[in-house]
PDB file of N, CA and C in Angstrom:
ATOM      1  N   UNK A 190     -20.920  12.609 -16.687  1.00  0.00           N
ATOM      2  CA  UNK A 190     -19.662  11.909 -16.655  1.00  0.00           C
ATOM      3  C   UNK A 190     -18.671  12.665 -17.535  1.00  0.00           C
ATOM      4  N   UNK A 191     -17.511  12.873 -16.998  1.00  0.00           N
ATOM      5  CA  UNK A 191     -16.429  13.501 -17.742  1.00  0.00           C
ATOM      6  C   UNK A 191     -15.617  12.405 -18.427  1.00  0.00           C
ATOM      7  N   UNK A 192     -15.399  12.527 -19.725  1.00  0.00           N
ATOM      8  CA  UNK A 192     -14.617  11.549 -20.471  1.00  0.00           C
ATOM      9  C   UNK A 192     -13.385  12.253 -21.008  1.00  0.00           C
ATOM     10  N   UNK A 193     -12.208  11.715 -20.675  1.00  0.00           N
ATOM     11  CA  UNK A 193     -10.940  12.307 -21.100  1.00  0.00           C
ATOM     12  C   UNK A 193     -10.090  11.271 -21.802  1.00  0.00           C
ATOM     13  N   UNK A 194      -9.232  11.724 -22.690  1.00  0.00           N
ATOM     14  CA  UNK A 194      -8.232  10.855 -23.308  1.00  0.00           C
ATOM     15  C   UNK A 194      -6.898  11.150 -22.647  1.00  0.00           C
ATOM     16  N   UNK A 195      -6.196  10.105 -22.271  1.00  0.00           N
ATOM     17  CA  UNK A 195      -4.890  10.257 -21.624  1.00  0.00           C
ATOM     18  C   UNK A 195      -3.941   9.255 -22.244  1.00  0.00           C
ATOM     19  N   UNK A 196      -2.669   9.573 -22.247  1.00  0.00           N
ATOM     20  CA  UNK A 196      -1.630   8.665 -22.722  1.00  0.00           C
ATOM     21  C   UNK A 196      -0.871   8.114 -21.527  1.00  0.00           C
ATOM     22  N   UNK A 197      -0.116   7.054 -21.750  1.00  0.00           N
ATOM     23  CA  UNK A 197       0.678   6.445 -20.687  1.00  0.00           C
ATOM     24  C   UNK A 197       1.561   7.524 -20.044  1.00  0.00           C
ATOM     25  N   UNK A 198       1.543   7.542 -18.720  1.00  0.00           N
ATOM     26  CA  UNK A 198       2.339   8.503 -17.963  1.00  0.00           C
ATOM     27  C   UNK A 198       1.601   9.785 -17.636  1.00  0.00           C
ATOM     28  N   UNK A 199       0.511  10.073 -18.331  1.00  0.00           N
ATOM     29  CA  UNK A 199      -0.251  11.285 -18.040  1.00  0.00           C
ATOM     30  C   UNK A 199      -1.123  11.062 -16.813  1.00  0.00           C
ATOM     31  N   UNK A 200      -1.442  12.160 -16.133  1.00  0.00           N
ATOM     32  CA  UNK A 200      -2.159  12.073 -14.863  1.00  0.00           C
ATOM     33  C   UNK A 200      -3.429  12.908 -14.881  1.00  0.00           C
ATOM     34  N   UNK A 201      -4.325  12.542 -13.981  1.00  0.00           N
ATOM     35  CA  UNK A 201      -5.519  13.327 -13.662  1.00  0.00           C
ATOM     36  C   UNK A 201      -5.426  13.675 -12.189  1.00  0.00           C
ATOM     37  N   UNK A 202      -5.826  14.867 -11.838  1.00  0.00           N
ATOM     38  CA  UNK A 202      -5.818  15.273 -10.441  1.00  0.00           C
ATOM     39  C   UNK A 202      -7.256  15.576 -10.037  1.00  0.00           C
ATOM     40  N   UNK A 203      -7.696  14.922  -8.965  1.00  0.00           N
ATOM     41  CA  UNK A 203      -9.053  15.106  -8.454  1.00  0.00           C
ATOM     42  C   UNK A 203      -8.938  15.811  -7.110  1.00  0.00           C
ATOM     43  N   UNK A 204      -9.579  16.958  -7.003  1.00  0.00           N
ATOM     44  CA  UNK A 204      -9.465  17.734  -5.771  1.00  0.00           C
ATOM     45  C   UNK A 204      -8.026  18.152  -5.559  1.00  0.00           C
ATOM     46  N   UNK A 205      -7.632  18.204  -4.300  1.00  0.00           N
ATOM     47  CA  UNK A 205      -6.272  18.615  -3.968  1.00  0.00           C
ATOM     48  C   UNK A 205      -5.339  17.446  -3.682  1.00  0.00           C
ATOM     49  N   UNK A 206      -5.894  16.229  -3.544  1.00  0.00           N
ATOM     50  CA  UNK A 206      -5.043  15.172  -3.016  1.00  0.00           C
ATOM     51  C   UNK A 206      -5.233  13.789  -3.645  1.00  0.00           C
ATOM     52  N   UNK A 207      -5.872  13.703  -4.793  1.00  0.00           N
ATOM     53  CA  UNK A 207      -6.023  12.404  -5.468  1.00  0.00           C
ATOM     54  C   UNK A 207      -5.433  12.535  -6.871  1.00  0.00           C
ATOM     55  N   UNK A 208      -4.480  11.653  -7.175  1.00  0.00           N
ATOM     56  CA  UNK A 208      -3.824  11.664  -8.482  1.00  0.00           C
ATOM     57  C   UNK A 208      -4.008  10.297  -9.123  1.00  0.00           C
ATOM     58  N   UNK A 209      -4.498  10.291 -10.353  1.00  0.00           N
ATOM     59  CA  UNK A 209      -4.676   9.061 -11.120  1.00  0.00           C
ATOM     60  C   UNK A 209      -3.702   9.121 -12.290  1.00  0.00           C
ATOM     61  N   UNK A 210      -2.872   8.083 -12.411  1.00  0.00           N
ATOM     62  CA  UNK A 210      -1.863   8.034 -13.461  1.00  0.00           C
ATOM     63  C   UNK A 210      -2.138   6.849 -14.378  1.00  0.00           C
ATOM     64  N   UNK A 211      -2.077   7.071 -15.685  1.00  0.00           N
ATOM     65  CA  UNK A 211      -2.209   5.979 -16.650  1.00  0.00           C
ATOM     66  C   UNK A 211      -0.868   5.247 -16.682  1.00  0.00           C
ATOM     67  N   UNK A 212      -0.878   3.972 -16.312  1.00  0.00           N
ATOM     68  CA  UNK A 212       0.338   3.180 -16.229  1.00  0.00           C
ATOM     69  C   UNK A 212       0.610   2.432 -17.530  1.00  0.00           C
ATOM     70  N   UNK A 213      -0.430   1.824 -18.103  1.00  0.00           N
ATOM     71  CA  UNK A 213      -0.254   0.993 -19.281  1.00  0.00           C
ATOM     72  C   UNK A 213      -1.567   0.920 -20.038  1.00  0.00           C
ATOM     73  N   UNK A 214      -1.485   0.870 -21.342  1.00  0.00           N
ATOM     74  CA  UNK A 214      -2.671   0.703 -22.186  1.00  0.00           C
ATOM     75  C   UNK A 214      -2.450  -0.539 -23.029  1.00  0.00           C
ATOM     76  N   UNK A 215      -3.390  -1.481 -22.918  1.00  0.00           N
ATOM     77  CA  UNK A 215      -3.324  -2.730 -23.683  1.00  0.00           C
ATOM     78  C   UNK A 215      -4.602  -2.868 -24.487  1.00  0.00           C
ATOM     79  N   UNK A 216      -4.632  -3.862 -25.340  1.00  0.00           N
ATOM     80  CA  UNK A 216      -5.831  -4.062 -26.159  1.00  0.00           C
ATOM     81  C   UNK A 216      -7.030  -4.465 -25.308  1.00  0.00           C
ATOM     82  N   UNK A 217      -6.774  -5.102 -24.143  1.00  0.00           N
ATOM     83  CA  UNK A 217      -7.882  -5.577 -23.320  1.00  0.00           C
ATOM     84  C   UNK A 217      -8.157  -4.714 -22.100  1.00  0.00           C
ATOM     85  N   UNK A 218      -7.466  -3.589 -21.950  1.00  0.00           N
ATOM     86  CA  UNK A 218      -7.753  -2.742 -20.802  1.00  0.00           C
ATOM     87  C   UNK A 218      -6.674  -1.703 -20.553  1.00  0.00           C
ATOM     88  N   UNK A 219      -6.890  -0.955 -19.510  1.00  0.00           N
ATOM     89  CA  UNK A 219      -5.989   0.119 -19.119  1.00  0.00           C
ATOM     90  C   UNK A 219      -5.589  -0.095 -17.670  1.00  0.00           C
ATOM     91  N   UNK A 220      -4.308   0.022 -17.370  1.00  0.00           N
ATOM     92  CA  UNK A 220      -3.840  -0.050 -15.983  1.00  0.00           C
ATOM     93  C   UNK A 220      -3.661   1.376 -15.491  1.00  0.00           C
ATOM     94  N   UNK A 221      -4.219   1.644 -14.323  1.00  0.00           N
ATOM     95  CA  UNK A 221      -4.087   2.970 -13.737  1.00  0.00           C
ATOM     96  C   UNK A 221      -3.520   2.847 -12.330  1.00  0.00           C
ATOM     97  N   UNK A 222      -2.855   3.894 -11.902  1.00  0.00           N
ATOM     98  CA  UNK A 222      -2.380   3.992 -10.533  1.00  0.00           C
ATOM     99  C   UNK A 222      -3.149   5.096  -9.846  1.00  0.00           C
ATOM    100  N   UNK A 223      -3.507   4.869  -8.590  1.00  0.00           N
ATOM    101  CA  UNK A 223      -4.278   5.849  -7.831  1.00  0.00           C
ATOM    102  C   UNK A 223      -3.498   6.212  -6.583  1.00  0.00           C
ATOM    103  N   UNK A 224      -3.209   7.483  -6.434  1.00  0.00           N
ATOM    104  CA  UNK A 224      -2.524   7.988  -5.249  1.00  0.00           C
ATOM    105  C   UNK A 224      -3.534   8.841  -4.497  1.00  0.00           C
ATOM    106  N   UNK A 225      -3.975   8.322  -3.346  1.00  0.00           N
ATOM    107  CA  UNK A 225      -4.999   9.009  -2.559  1.00  0.00           C
ATOM    108  C   UNK A 225      -4.681   8.852  -1.079  1.00  0.00           C
ATOM    109  N   UNK A 226      -5.174   9.758  -0.242  1.00  0.00           N
ATOM    110  CA  UNK A 226      -4.965   9.625   1.202  1.00  0.00           C
ATOM    111  C   UNK A 226      -5.597   8.325   1.716  1.00  0.00           C
ATOM    112  N   UNK A 227      -5.074   7.809   2.809  1.00  0.00           N
ATOM    113  CA  UNK A 227      -5.581   6.554   3.382  1.00  0.00           C
ATOM    114  C   UNK A 227      -7.060   6.621   3.737  1.00  0.00           C
ATOM    115  N   UNK A 228      -7.545   7.782   4.122  1.00  0.00           N
ATOM    116  CA  UNK A 228      -8.947   7.877   4.537  1.00  0.00           C
ATOM    117  C   UNK A 228      -9.918   7.861   3.358  1.00  0.00           C
ATOM    118  N   UNK A 229      -9.404   7.952   2.147  1.00  0.00           N
ATOM    119  CA  UNK A 229     -10.253   7.888   0.952  1.00  0.00           C
ATOM    120  C   UNK A 229     -10.348   6.429   0.519  1.00  0.00           C
ATOM    121  N   UNK A 230     -11.572   5.908   0.502  1.00  0.00           N
ATOM    122  CA  UNK A 230     -11.788   4.525   0.086  1.00  0.00           C
ATOM    123  C   UNK A 230     -11.763   4.442  -1.431  1.00  0.00           C
ATOM    124  N   UNK A 231     -11.005   3.491  -1.949  1.00  0.00           N
ATOM    125  CA  UNK A 231     -10.944   3.239  -3.387  1.00  0.00           C
ATOM    126  C   UNK A 231     -11.294   1.774  -3.593  1.00  0.00           C
ATOM    127  N   UNK A 232     -12.387   1.507  -4.293  1.00  0.00           N
ATOM    128  CA  UNK A 232     -12.849   0.143  -4.520  1.00  0.00           C
ATOM    129  C   UNK A 232     -13.184  -0.057  -5.988  1.00  0.00           C
ATOM    130  N   UNK A 233     -12.964  -1.276  -6.466  1.00  0.00           N
ATOM    131  CA  UNK A 233     -13.463  -1.633  -7.787  1.00  0.00           C
ATOM    132  C   UNK A 233     -14.972  -1.831  -7.660  1.00  0.00           C
ATOM    133  N   UNK A 234     -15.726  -1.292  -8.589  1.00  0.00           N
ATOM    134  CA  UNK A 234     -17.192  -1.335  -8.515  1.00  0.00           C
ATOM    135  C   UNK A 234     -17.712  -2.763  -8.444  1.00  0.00           C
ATOM    136  N   UNK A 235     -17.155  -3.682  -9.243  1.00  0.00           N
ATOM    137  CA  UNK A 235     -17.673  -5.047  -9.263  1.00  0.00           C
ATOM    138  C   UNK A 235     -17.419  -5.761  -7.946  1.00  0.00           C
ATOM    139  N   UNK A 236     -16.327  -5.451  -7.263  1.00  0.00           N
ATOM    140  CA  UNK A 236     -16.057  -6.066  -5.959  1.00  0.00           C
ATOM    141  C   UNK A 236     -17.027  -5.521  -4.924  1.00  0.00           C
ATOM    142  N   UNK A 237     -17.233  -4.217  -4.933  1.00  0.00           N
ATOM    143  CA  UNK A 237     -18.162  -3.596  -3.990  1.00  0.00           C
ATOM    144  C   UNK A 237     -19.582  -4.137  -4.186  1.00  0.00           C
ATOM    145  N   UNK A 238     -20.005  -4.276  -5.441  1.00  0.00           N
ATOM    146  CA  UNK A 238     -21.341  -4.818  -5.725  1.00  0.00           C
ATOM    147  C   UNK A 238     -21.460  -6.266  -5.251  1.00  0.00           C
ATOM    148  N   UNK A 239     -20.419  -7.055  -5.430  1.00  0.00           N
ATOM    149  CA  UNK A 239     -20.448  -8.454  -4.991  1.00  0.00           C
ATOM    150  C   UNK A 239     -20.542  -8.542  -3.469  1.00  0.00           C
ATOM    151  N   UNK A 240     -19.817  -7.692  -2.773  1.00  0.00           N
ATOM    152  CA  UNK A 240     -19.880  -7.676  -1.304  1.00  0.00           C
ATOM    153  C   UNK A 240     -21.274  -7.260  -0.837  1.00  0.00           C
ATOM    154  N   UNK A 241     -21.837  -6.237  -1.467  1.00  0.00           N
ATOM    155  CA  UNK A 241     -23.185  -5.803  -1.096  1.00  0.00           C
ATOM    156  C   UNK A 241     -24.209  -6.911  -1.335  1.00  0.00           C
ATOM    157  N   UNK A 242     -24.088  -7.619  -2.451  1.00  0.00           N
ATOM    158  CA  UNK A 242     -25.008  -8.718  -2.752  1.00  0.00           C
ATOM    159  C   UNK A 242     -24.854  -9.840  -1.733  1.00  0.00           C
ATOM    160  N   UNK A 243     -23.623 -10.172  -1.383  1.00  0.00           N
ATOM    161  CA  UNK A 243     -23.383 -11.218  -0.387  1.00  0.00           C
ATOM    162  C   UNK A 243     -23.952 -10.812   0.969  1.00  0.00           C
ATOM    163  N   UNK A 244     -23.821  -9.544   1.318  1.00  0.00           N
ATOM    164  CA  UNK A 244     -24.381  -9.062   2.579  1.00  0.00           C
ATOM    165  C   UNK A 244     -25.903  -9.167   2.584  1.00  0.00           C
ATOM    166  N   UNK A 245     -26.538  -8.833   1.467  1.00  0.00           N
ATOM    167  CA  UNK A 245     -27.997  -8.953   1.374  1.00  0.00           C
ATOM    168  C   UNK A 245     -28.429 -10.410   1.526  1.00  0.00           C
ATOM    169  N   UNK A 246     -27.721 -11.312   0.856  1.00  0.00           N
ATOM    170  CA  UNK A 246     -28.065 -12.730   0.958  1.00  0.00           C
ATOM    171  C   UNK A 246     -27.850 -13.250   2.374  1.00  0.00           C
ATOM    172  N   UNK A 247     -26.787 -12.816   3.017  1.00  0.00           N
ATOM    173  CA  UNK A 247     -26.521 -13.237   4.398  1.00  0.00           C
ATOM    174  C   UNK A 247     -27.594 -12.690   5.338  1.00  0.00           C
ATOM    175  N   UNK A 248     -28.029 -11.466   5.098  1.00  0.00           N
ATOM    176  CA  UNK A 248     -29.068 -10.874   5.943  1.00  0.00           C
ATOM    177  C   UNK A 248     -30.384 -11.631   5.773  1.00  0.00           C
ATOM    178  N   UNK A 249     -30.701 -12.016   4.536  1.00  0.00           N
ATOM    179  CA  UNK A 249     -31.923 -12.780   4.299  1.00  0.00           C
ATOM    180  C   UNK A 249     -31.847 -14.135   4.996  1.00  0.00           C
ATOM    181  N   UNK A 250     -30.721 -14.803   4.904  1.00  0.00           N
ATOM    182  CA  UNK A 250     -30.558 -16.114   5.537  1.00  0.00           C
ATOM    183  C   UNK A 250     -30.654 -15.980   7.050  1.00  0.00           C
ATOM    184  N   UNK A 251     -30.047 -14.954   7.603  1.00  0.00           N
ATOM    185  CA  UNK A 251     -30.107 -14.719   9.045  1.00  0.00           C
ATOM    186  C   UNK A 251     -31.532 -14.410   9.467  1.00  0.00           C
ATOM    187  N   UNK A 252     -32.228 -13.602   8.680  1.00  0.00           N
ATOM    188  CA  UNK A 252     -33.606 -13.265   9.020  1.00  0.00           C
ATOM    189  C   UNK A 252     -34.490 -14.511   9.044  1.00  0.00           C
ATOM    190  N   UNK A 253     -34.334 -15.397   8.056  1.00  0.00           N
ATOM    191  CA  UNK A 253     -35.139 -16.615   7.998  1.00  0.00           C
ATOM    192  C   UNK A 253     -34.836 -17.519   9.188  1.00  0.00           C
ATOM    193  N   UNK A 254     -33.555 -17.701   9.507  1.00  0.00           N
ATOM    194  CA  UNK A 254     -33.206 -18.579  10.617  1.00  0.00           C
ATOM    195  C   UNK A 254     -33.624 -17.957  11.943  1.00  0.00           C
ATOM    196  N   UNK A 255     -33.534 -16.648  12.064  1.00  0.00           N
ATOM    197  CA  UNK A 255     -33.965 -15.974  13.296  1.00  0.00           C
ATOM    198  C   UNK A 255     -35.472 -16.105  13.461  1.00  0.00           C
ATOM    199  N   UNK A 256     -36.208 -15.983  12.367  1.00  0.00           N
ATOM    200  CA  UNK A 256     -37.656 -16.120  12.425  1.00  0.00           C
ATOM    201  C   UNK A 256     -38.049 -17.527  12.860  1.00  0.00           C
ATOM    202  N   UNK A 257     -37.376 -18.539  12.330  1.00  0.00           N
ATOM    203  CA  UNK A 257     -37.657 -19.924  12.728  1.00  0.00           C
ATOM    204  C   UNK A 257     -37.326 -20.144  14.206  1.00  0.00           C
ATOM    205  N   UNK A 258     -36.242 -19.544  14.681  1.00  0.00           N
ATOM    206  CA  UNK A 258     -35.861 -19.683  16.091  1.00  0.00           C
ATOM    207  C   UNK A 258     -36.919 -19.036  16.989  1.00  0.00           C
ATOM    208  N   UNK A 259     -37.449 -17.889  16.565  1.00  0.00           N
ATOM    209  CA  UNK A 259     -38.503 -17.232  17.354  1.00  0.00           C
ATOM    210  C   UNK A 259     -39.787 -18.069  17.347  1.00  0.00           C
ATOM    211  N   UNK A 260     -40.122 -18.649  16.208  1.00  0.00           N
ATOM    212  CA  UNK A 260     -41.318 -19.487  16.145  1.00  0.00           C
ATOM    213  C   UNK A 260     -41.183 -20.695  17.064  1.00  0.00           C
ATOM    214  N   UNK A 261     -39.980 -21.242  17.182  1.00  0.00           N
ATOM    215  CA  UNK A 261     -39.755 -22.397  18.064  1.00  0.00           C
ATOM    216  C   UNK A 261     -39.952 -22.021  19.530  1.00  0.00           C
ATOM    217  N   UNK A 262     -39.761 -20.774  19.879  1.00  0.00           N
ATOM    218  CA  UNK A 262     -39.922 -20.320  21.268  1.00  0.00           C
ATOM    219  C   UNK A 262     -41.375 -20.057  21.635  1.00  0.00           C
ATOM    220  N   UNK A 263     -42.206 -19.873  20.615  1.00  0.00           N
ATOM    221  CA  UNK A 263     -43.617 -19.566  20.850  1.00  0.00           C
ATOM    222  C   UNK A 263     -44.308 -20.770  21.500  1.00  0.00           C
ATOM    223  N   UNK A 264     -45.106 -20.533  22.539  1.00  0.00           N
ATOM    224  CA  UNK A 264     -45.824 -21.659  23.156  1.00  0.00           C
ATOM    225  C   UNK A 264     -46.808 -22.281  22.186  1.00  0.00           C
ATOM    226  N   UNK A 265     -47.020 -23.569  22.288  1.00  0.00           N
ATOM    227  CA  UNK A 265     -47.956 -24.221  21.358  1.00  0.00           C
ATOM    228  C   UNK A 265     -49.370 -23.666  21.575  1.00  0.00           C
ATOM    229  N   UNK A 266     -50.101 -23.565  20.486  1.00  0.00           N
ATOM    230  CA  UNK A 266     -51.496 -23.113  20.590  1.00  0.00           C
ATOM    231  C   UNK A 266     -52.379 -24.323  20.839  1.00  0.00           C
ATOM    232  N   UNK A 267     -53.370 -24.167  21.717  1.00  0.00           N
ATOM    233  CA  UNK A 267     -54.267 -25.313  21.985  1.00  0.00           C
ATOM    234  C   UNK A 267     -55.077 -25.660  20.735  1.00  0.00           C
ATOM    235  N   UNK A 268     -55.245 -26.936  20.510  1.00  0.00           N
ATOM    236  CA  UNK A 268     -56.033 -27.412  19.379  1.00  0.00           C
ATOM    237  C   UNK A 268     -57.500 -27.196  19.687  1.00  0.00           C
ATOM    238  N   UNK A 269     -58.281 -26.758  18.720  1.00  0.00           N
ATOM    239  CA  UNK A 269     -59.707 -26.515  18.930  1.00  0.00           C
ATOM    240  C   UNK A 269     -60.533 -27.754  18.765  1.00  0.00           C
TER     241      UNK A 269
END
């Protein structure tokens, strides 16, 4: 991981087409601006992780309900 110190108004350039600008520095955080092409996805890590977790939970719920639906279609087994 590269760690840099920047002041308000200073920029970082990533590759040829991504520019990150420090907008504001406060005691509780830093505001940054990101200028990137539309095809470059920019996501906050915590939002992406929450979406992935929700997708996993939805997949588990779908799998359980699908399994129950398949079991309901199975012909009854004769009692011995």
